[in-house]
CSV table of C-alpha atoms and ligand atoms in Angstrom, one decimal:
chain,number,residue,atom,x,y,z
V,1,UNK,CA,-38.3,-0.9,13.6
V,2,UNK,CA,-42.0,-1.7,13.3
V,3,UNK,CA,-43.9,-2.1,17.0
V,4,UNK,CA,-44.2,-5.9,17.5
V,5,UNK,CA,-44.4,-8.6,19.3
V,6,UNK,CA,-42.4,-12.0,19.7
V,7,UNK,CA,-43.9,-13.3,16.9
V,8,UNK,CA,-42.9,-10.4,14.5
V,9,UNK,CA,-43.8,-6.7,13.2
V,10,UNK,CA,-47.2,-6.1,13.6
V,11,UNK,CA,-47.5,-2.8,11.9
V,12,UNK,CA,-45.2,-0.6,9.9
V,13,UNK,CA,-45.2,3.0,9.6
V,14,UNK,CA,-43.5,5.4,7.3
V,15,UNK,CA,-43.6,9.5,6.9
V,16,UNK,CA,-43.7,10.4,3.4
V,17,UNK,CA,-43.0,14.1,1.8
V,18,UNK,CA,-45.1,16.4,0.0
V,19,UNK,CA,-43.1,17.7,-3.4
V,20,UNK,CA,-43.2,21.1,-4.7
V,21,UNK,CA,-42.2,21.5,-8.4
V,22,UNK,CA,-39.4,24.1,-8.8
V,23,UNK,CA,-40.0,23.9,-12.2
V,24,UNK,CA,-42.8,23.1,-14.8
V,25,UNK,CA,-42.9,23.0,-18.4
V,26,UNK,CA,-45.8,21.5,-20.0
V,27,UNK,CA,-46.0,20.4,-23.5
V,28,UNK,CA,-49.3,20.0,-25.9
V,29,UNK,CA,-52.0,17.3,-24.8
V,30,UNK,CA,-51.8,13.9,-25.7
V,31,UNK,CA,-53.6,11.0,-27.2
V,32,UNK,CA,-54.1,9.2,-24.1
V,33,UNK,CA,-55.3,12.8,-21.9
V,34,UNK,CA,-52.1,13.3,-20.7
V,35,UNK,CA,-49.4,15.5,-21.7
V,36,UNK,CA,-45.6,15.4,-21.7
V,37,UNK,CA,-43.7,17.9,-19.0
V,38,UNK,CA,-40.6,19.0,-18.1
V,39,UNK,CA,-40.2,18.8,-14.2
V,40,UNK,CA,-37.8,19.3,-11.8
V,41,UNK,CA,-39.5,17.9,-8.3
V,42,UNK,CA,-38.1,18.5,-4.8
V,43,UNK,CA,-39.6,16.7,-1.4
V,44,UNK,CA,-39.8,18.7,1.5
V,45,UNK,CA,-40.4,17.8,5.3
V,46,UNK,CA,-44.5,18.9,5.2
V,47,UNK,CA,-45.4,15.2,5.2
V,48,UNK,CA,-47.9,12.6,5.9
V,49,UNK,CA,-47.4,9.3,8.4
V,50,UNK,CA,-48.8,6.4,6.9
V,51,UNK,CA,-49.1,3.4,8.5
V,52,UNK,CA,-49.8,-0.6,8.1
V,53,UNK,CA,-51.5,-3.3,9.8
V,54,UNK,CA,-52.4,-7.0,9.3
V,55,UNK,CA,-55.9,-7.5,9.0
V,56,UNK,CA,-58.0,-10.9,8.5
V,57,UNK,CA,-60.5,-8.3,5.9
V,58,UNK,CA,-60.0,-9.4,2.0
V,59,UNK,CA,-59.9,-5.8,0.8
V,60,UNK,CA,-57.3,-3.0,2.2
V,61,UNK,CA,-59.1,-0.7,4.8
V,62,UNK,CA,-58.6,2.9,5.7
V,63,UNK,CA,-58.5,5.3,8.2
V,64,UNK,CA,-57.3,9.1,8.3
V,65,UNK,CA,-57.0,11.6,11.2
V,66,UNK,CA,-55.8,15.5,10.4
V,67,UNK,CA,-52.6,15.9,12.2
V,68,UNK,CA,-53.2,20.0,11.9
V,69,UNK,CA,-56.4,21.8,12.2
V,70,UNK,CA,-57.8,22.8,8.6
V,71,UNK,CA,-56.3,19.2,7.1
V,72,UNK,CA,-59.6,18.5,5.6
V,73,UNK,CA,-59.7,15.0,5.4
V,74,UNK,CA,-63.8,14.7,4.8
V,75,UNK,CA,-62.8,15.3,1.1
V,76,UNK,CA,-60.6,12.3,0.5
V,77,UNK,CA,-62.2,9.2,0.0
V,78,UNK,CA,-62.2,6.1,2.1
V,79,UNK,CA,-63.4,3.4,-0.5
V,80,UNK,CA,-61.5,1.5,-3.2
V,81,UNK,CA,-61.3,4.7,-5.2
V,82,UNK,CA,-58.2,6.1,-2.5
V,83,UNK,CA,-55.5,6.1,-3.9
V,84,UNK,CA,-53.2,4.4,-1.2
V,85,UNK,CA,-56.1,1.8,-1.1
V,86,UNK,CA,-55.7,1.3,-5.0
V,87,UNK,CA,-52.0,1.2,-4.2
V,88,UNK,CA,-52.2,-1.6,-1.7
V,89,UNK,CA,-54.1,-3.4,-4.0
V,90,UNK,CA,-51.9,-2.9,-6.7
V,91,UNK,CA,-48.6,-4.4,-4.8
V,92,UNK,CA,-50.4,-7.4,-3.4
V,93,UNK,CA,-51.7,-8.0,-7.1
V,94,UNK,CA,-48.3,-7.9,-8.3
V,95,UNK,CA,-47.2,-10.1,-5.5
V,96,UNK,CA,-49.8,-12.6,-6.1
V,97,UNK,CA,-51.1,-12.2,-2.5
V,98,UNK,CA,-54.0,-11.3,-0.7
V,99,UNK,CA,-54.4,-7.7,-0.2
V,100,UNK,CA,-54.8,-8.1,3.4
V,101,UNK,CA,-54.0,-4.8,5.4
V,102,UNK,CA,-55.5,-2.0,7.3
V,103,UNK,CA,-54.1,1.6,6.1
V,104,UNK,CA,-54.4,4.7,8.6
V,105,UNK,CA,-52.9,7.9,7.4
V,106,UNK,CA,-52.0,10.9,10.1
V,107,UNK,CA,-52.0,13.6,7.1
V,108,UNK,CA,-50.5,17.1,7.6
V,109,UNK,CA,-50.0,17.7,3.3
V,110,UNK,CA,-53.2,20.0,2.3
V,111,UNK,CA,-56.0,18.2,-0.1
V,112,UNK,CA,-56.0,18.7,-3.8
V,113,UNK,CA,-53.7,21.9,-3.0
V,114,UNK,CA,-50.9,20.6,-6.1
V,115,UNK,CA,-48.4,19.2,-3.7
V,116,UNK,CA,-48.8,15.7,-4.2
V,117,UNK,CA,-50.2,14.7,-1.1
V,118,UNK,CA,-52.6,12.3,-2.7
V,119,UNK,CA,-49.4,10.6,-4.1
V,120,UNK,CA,-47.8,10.5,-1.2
V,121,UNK,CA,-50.2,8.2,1.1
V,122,UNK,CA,-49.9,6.1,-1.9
V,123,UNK,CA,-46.3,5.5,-1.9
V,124,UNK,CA,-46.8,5.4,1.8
V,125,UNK,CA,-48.6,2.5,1.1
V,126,UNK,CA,-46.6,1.1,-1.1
V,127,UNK,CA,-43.5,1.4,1.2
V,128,UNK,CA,-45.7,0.7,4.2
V,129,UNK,CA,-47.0,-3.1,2.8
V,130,UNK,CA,-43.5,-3.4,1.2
V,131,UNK,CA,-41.9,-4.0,4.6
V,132,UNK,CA,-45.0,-5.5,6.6
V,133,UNK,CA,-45.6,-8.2,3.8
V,134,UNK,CA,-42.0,-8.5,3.8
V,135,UNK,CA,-42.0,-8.4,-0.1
V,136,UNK,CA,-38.6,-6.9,-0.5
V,137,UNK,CA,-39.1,-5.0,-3.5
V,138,UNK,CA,-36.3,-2.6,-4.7
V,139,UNK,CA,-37.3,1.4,-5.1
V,140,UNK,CA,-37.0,0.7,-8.8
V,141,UNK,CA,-39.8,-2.3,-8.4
V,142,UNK,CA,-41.9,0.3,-6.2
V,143,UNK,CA,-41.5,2.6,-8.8
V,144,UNK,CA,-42.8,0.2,-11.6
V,145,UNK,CA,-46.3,-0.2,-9.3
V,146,UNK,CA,-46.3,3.5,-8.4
V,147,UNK,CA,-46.3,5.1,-12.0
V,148,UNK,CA,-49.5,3.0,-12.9
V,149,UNK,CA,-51.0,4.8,-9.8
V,150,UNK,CA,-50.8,8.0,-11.1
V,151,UNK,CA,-47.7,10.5,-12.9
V,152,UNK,CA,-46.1,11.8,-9.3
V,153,UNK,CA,-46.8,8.8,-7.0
V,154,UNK,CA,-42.6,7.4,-8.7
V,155,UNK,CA,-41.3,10.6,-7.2
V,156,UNK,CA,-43.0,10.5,-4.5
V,157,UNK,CA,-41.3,6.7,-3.3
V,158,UNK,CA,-37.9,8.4,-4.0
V,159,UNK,CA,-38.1,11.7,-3.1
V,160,UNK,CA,-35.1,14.3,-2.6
V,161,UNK,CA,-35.0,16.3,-5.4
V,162,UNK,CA,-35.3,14.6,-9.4
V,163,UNK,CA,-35.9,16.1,-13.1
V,164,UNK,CA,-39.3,14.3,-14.1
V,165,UNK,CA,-40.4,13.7,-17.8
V,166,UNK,CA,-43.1,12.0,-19.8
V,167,UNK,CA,-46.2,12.8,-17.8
V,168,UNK,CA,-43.8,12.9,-14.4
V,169,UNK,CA,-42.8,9.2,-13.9
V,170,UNK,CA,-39.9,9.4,-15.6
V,171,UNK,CA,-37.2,10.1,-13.0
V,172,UNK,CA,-33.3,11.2,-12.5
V,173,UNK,CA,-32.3,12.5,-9.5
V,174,UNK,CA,-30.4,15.9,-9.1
V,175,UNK,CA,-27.6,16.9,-6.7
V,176,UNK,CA,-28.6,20.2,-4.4
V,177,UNK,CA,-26.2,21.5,-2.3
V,178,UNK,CA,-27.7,22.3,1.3
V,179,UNK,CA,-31.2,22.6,2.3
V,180,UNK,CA,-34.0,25.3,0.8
V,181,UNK,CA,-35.9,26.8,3.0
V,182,UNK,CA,-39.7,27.7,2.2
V,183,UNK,CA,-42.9,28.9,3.3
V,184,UNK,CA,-46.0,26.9,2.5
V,185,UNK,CA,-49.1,28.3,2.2
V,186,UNK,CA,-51.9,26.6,1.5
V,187,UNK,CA,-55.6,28.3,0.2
V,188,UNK,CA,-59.3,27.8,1.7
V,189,UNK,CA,-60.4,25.2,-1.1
V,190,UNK,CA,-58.7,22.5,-3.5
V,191,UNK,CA,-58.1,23.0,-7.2
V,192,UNK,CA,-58.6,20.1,-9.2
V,193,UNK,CA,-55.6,18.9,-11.2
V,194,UNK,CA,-57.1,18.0,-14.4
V,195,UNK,CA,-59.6,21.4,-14.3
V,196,UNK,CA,-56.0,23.3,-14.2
V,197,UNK,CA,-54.5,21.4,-17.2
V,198,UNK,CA,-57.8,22.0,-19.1
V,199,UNK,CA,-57.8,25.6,-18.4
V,200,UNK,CA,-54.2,25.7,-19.5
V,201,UNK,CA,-55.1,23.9,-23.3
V,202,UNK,CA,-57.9,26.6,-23.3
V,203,UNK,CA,-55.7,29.6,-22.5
V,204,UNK,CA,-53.2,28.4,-25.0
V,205,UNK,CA,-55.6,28.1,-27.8
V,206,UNK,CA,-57.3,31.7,-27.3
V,207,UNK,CA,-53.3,33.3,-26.6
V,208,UNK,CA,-53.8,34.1,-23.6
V,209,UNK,CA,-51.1,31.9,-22.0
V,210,UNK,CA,-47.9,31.5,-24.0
V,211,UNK,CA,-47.0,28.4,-26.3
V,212,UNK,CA,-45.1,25.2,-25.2
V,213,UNK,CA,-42.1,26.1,-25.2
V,214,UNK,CA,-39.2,24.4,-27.3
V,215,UNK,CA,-37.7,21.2,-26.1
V,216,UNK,CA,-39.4,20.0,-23.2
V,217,UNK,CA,-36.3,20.4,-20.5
V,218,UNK,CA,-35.7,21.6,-16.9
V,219,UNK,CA,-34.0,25.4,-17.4
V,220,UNK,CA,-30.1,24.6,-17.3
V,221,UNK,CA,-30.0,27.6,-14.8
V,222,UNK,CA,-31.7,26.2,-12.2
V,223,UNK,CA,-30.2,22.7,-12.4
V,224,UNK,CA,-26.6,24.4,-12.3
V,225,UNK,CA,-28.0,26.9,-9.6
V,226,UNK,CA,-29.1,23.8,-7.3
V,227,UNK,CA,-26.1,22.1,-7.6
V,228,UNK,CA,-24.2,24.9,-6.2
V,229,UNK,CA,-26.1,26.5,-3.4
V,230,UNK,CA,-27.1,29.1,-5.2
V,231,UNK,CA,-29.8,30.4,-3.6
V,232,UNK,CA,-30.6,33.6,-5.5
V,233,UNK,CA,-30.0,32.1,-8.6
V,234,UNK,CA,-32.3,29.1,-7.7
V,235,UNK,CA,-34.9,31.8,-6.9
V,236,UNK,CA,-34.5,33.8,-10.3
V,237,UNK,CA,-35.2,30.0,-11.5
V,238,UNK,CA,-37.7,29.1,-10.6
V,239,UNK,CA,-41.1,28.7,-13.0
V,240,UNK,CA,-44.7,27.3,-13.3
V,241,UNK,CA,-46.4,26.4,-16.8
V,242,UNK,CA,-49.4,26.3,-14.8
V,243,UNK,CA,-49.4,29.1,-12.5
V,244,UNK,CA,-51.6,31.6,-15.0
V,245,UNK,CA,-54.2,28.6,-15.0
V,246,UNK,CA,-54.7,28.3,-11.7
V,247,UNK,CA,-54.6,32.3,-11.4
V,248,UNK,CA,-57.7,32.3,-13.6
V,249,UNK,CA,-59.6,29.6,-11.7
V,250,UNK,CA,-58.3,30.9,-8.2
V,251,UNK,CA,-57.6,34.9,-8.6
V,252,UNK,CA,-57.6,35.5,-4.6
V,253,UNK,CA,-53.7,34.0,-5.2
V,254,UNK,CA,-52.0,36.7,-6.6
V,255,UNK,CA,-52.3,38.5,-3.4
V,256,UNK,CA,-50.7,35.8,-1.6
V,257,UNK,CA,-48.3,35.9,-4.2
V,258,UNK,CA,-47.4,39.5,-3.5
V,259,UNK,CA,-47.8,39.3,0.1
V,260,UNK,CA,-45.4,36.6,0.2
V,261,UNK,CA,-42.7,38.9,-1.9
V,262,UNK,CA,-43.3,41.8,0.1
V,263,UNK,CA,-42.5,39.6,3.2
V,264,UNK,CA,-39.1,39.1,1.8
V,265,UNK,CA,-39.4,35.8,0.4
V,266,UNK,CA,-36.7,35.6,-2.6
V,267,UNK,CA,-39.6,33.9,-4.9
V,268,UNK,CA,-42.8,32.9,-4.9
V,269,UNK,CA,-45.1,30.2,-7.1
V,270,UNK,CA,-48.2,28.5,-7.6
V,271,UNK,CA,-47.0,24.6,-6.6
V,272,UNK,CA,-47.4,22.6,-9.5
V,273,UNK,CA,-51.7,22.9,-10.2
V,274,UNK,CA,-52.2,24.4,-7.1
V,275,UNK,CA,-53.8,26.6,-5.5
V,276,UNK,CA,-50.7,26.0,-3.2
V,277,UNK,CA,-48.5,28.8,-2.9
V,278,UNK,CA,-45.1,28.3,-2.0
V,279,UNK,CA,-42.2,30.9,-0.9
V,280,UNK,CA,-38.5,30.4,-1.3
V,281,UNK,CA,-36.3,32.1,1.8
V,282,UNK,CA,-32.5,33.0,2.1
V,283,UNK,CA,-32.9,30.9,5.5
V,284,UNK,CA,-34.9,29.1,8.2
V,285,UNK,CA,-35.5,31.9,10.2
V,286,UNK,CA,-36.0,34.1,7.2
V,287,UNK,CA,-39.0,31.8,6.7
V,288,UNK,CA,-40.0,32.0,10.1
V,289,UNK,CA,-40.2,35.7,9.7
V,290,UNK,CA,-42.0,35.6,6.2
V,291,UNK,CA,-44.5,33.2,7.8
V,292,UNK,CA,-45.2,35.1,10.6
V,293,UNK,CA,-45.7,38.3,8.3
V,294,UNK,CA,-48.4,36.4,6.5
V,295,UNK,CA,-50.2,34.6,9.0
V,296,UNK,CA,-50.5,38.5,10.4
V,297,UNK,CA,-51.8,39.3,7.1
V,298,UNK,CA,-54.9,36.3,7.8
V,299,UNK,CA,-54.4,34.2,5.0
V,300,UNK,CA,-57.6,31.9,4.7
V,301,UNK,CA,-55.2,28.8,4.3
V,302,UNK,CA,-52.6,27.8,6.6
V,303,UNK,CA,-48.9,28.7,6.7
V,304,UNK,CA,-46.4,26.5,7.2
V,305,UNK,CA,-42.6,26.4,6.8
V,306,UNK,CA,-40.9,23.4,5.4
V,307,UNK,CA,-37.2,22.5,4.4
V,308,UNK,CA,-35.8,20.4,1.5
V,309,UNK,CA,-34.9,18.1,-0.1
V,310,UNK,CA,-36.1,15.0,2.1
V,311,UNK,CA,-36.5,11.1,1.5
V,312,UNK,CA,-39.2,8.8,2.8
V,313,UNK,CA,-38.4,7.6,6.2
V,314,UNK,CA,-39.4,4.6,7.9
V,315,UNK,CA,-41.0,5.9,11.4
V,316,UNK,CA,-41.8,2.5,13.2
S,401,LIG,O1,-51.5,10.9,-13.3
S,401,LIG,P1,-52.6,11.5,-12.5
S,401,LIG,O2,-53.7,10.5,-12.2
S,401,LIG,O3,-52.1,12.1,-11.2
S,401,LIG,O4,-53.2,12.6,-13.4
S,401,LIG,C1,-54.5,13.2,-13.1
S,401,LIG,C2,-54.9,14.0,-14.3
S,401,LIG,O5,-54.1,15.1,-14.5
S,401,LIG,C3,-54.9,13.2,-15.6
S,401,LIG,O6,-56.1,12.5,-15.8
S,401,LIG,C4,-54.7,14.3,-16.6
S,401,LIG,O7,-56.0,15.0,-16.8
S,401,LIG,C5,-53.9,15.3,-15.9
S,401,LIG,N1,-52.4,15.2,-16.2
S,401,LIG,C6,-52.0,15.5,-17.5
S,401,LIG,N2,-50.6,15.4,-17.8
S,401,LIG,C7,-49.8,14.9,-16.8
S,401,LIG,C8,-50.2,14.5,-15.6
S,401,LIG,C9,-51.6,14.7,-15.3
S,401,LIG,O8,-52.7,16.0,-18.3
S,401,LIG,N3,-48.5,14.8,-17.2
């Protein structure tokens, strides 16, 4: 439980995943400058702690510390434009209370690097005030907040492993039978999420990246293939809309990509817009050994290893 005192929890801390998409498929622009996709997101233990704490200010306040060298958190805002700060606000608005609380965030996800991490100090935050302003709001309720906060911040309050339509909020979970195992590795500088869907509209119109496809859906192989514990077939699977995009605005990845087969990963992707690269393995110490292989290689990023699925966990 939270650390307290007599008088009650004084703050509240929970550990939130980063997601990697193990599929994309993204349909024409919209209207409103989004566009309708065809996910299936999966949470997996590279996380960020995100804690909460009274505070007698009238505005939520934040603080963030790297919990890896090469975290970079100088590029993440610390004003009303963060995105757990716009969270906090957004649950105290709906609770009709002041949005009283001072946010810290120990953050190990990489910046801009397409796996959500943005999203999920915000459903950290959610989560976090959830519990310290004792609001009791169901994961459904959270959700509600969450997708006005941006189109991954839903999945990132449930986490495991989940088909996502519209523009991601959408949300039904999916069985997986035992854990995957990946390598994580993440590049020198951010991409910027709407640059990469722009880049995609662009490619599409001059043919250099292939149509939307069909019915917007998650490929019936891979959703069988996860329910079993097929690992190969999971691999074979696996597939990015928006990988050639980000290859265009961040080239240097198609080496990783390569590397990271050569290694003896089973498959390798862009993670959602990337520049993220992430490496499925046959097993935990297969992806000790692929990670080790291309940290030799000198990657400018860092390599991690990670396992999946996983659910946000309250820490303290
Ligand atoms: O929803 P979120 O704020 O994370 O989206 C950031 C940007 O990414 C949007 O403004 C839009 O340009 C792009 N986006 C999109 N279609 C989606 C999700 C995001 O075009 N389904």
């Amino acid at each position: 439980m939270g650390k307290g005192n007599v008088w009650g929890v004084t703050s509240v801390s929970w550990r939130v995943p980063a997601k990697v998409n193990l599929s994309l498929a993204i349909g024409p622009g919209r209207d409103d400058g989004y566009h309708d996709l065809a996910t299936v997101f999966h949470a997996i233990s590279l996380s960020d702690v995100i804690t909460a704490e009274p505070s007698s200010a009238q505005s939520p306040a934040i603080t963030m510390t790297a919990a890896h060298d090469g975290v970079d958190v100088g590029a993440v805002p610390t004003d009303a434009s963060n995105l757990a700060v716009r969270a906090a606000s957004a649950l105290a608005a709906r609770l009709g209370r002041a949005p009283a609380v001072a946010l810290h965030i120990d953050k190990a996800i990489p910046v801009a690097g397409g796996l959500a991490g943005g999203s999920a100090d915000a459903a950290g935050a959610l989560l976090a005030c959830n519990d310290l302003w004792r609001a009791g709001l169901t994961t459904a309720e959270l959700c509600d907040v969450a997708a006005d906060l941006g189109s991954d911040v839903p999945f990132a309050v449930t986490g495991g492993t989940a088909v996502g339509t519209g523009r991601g909020e959408i949300l039904h979970p999916l069985e997986v039978a035992g854990d995957l195992s990946w390598v994580v590795v993440s590049a020198a500088r951010g991409l910027s999420t709407p640059a990469v869907y722009r880049r995609l509209d662009e490619m599409r119109i001059a043919g250099s990246a292939p149509a939307p496809r069909g019915p917007l859906e998650p490929p019936p192989d891979l959703v069988t293939a996860l329910a079993a514990g097929d690992l190969e077939a999971v691999a074979t699977a696996l597939e990015n809309d928006m990988e050639a995009a980000a290859l265009e605005l961040a080239p240097e990845l198609s080496g990783v990509l390569a590397a990271g087969r050569f290694a003896g990963a089973s498959a390798g992707l862009v993670s959602g817009s990337g520049p993220t690269c992430v490496f499925l393995t046959p097993s935990a110490a297969a992806a000790d050994e692929v990670a080790a292989a291309l940290e030799h290689d000198g990657y400018a990023g860092r390599v991690m290893t990670a396992t999946g699925p996983r659910t946000p966990q309250r820490v303290a």
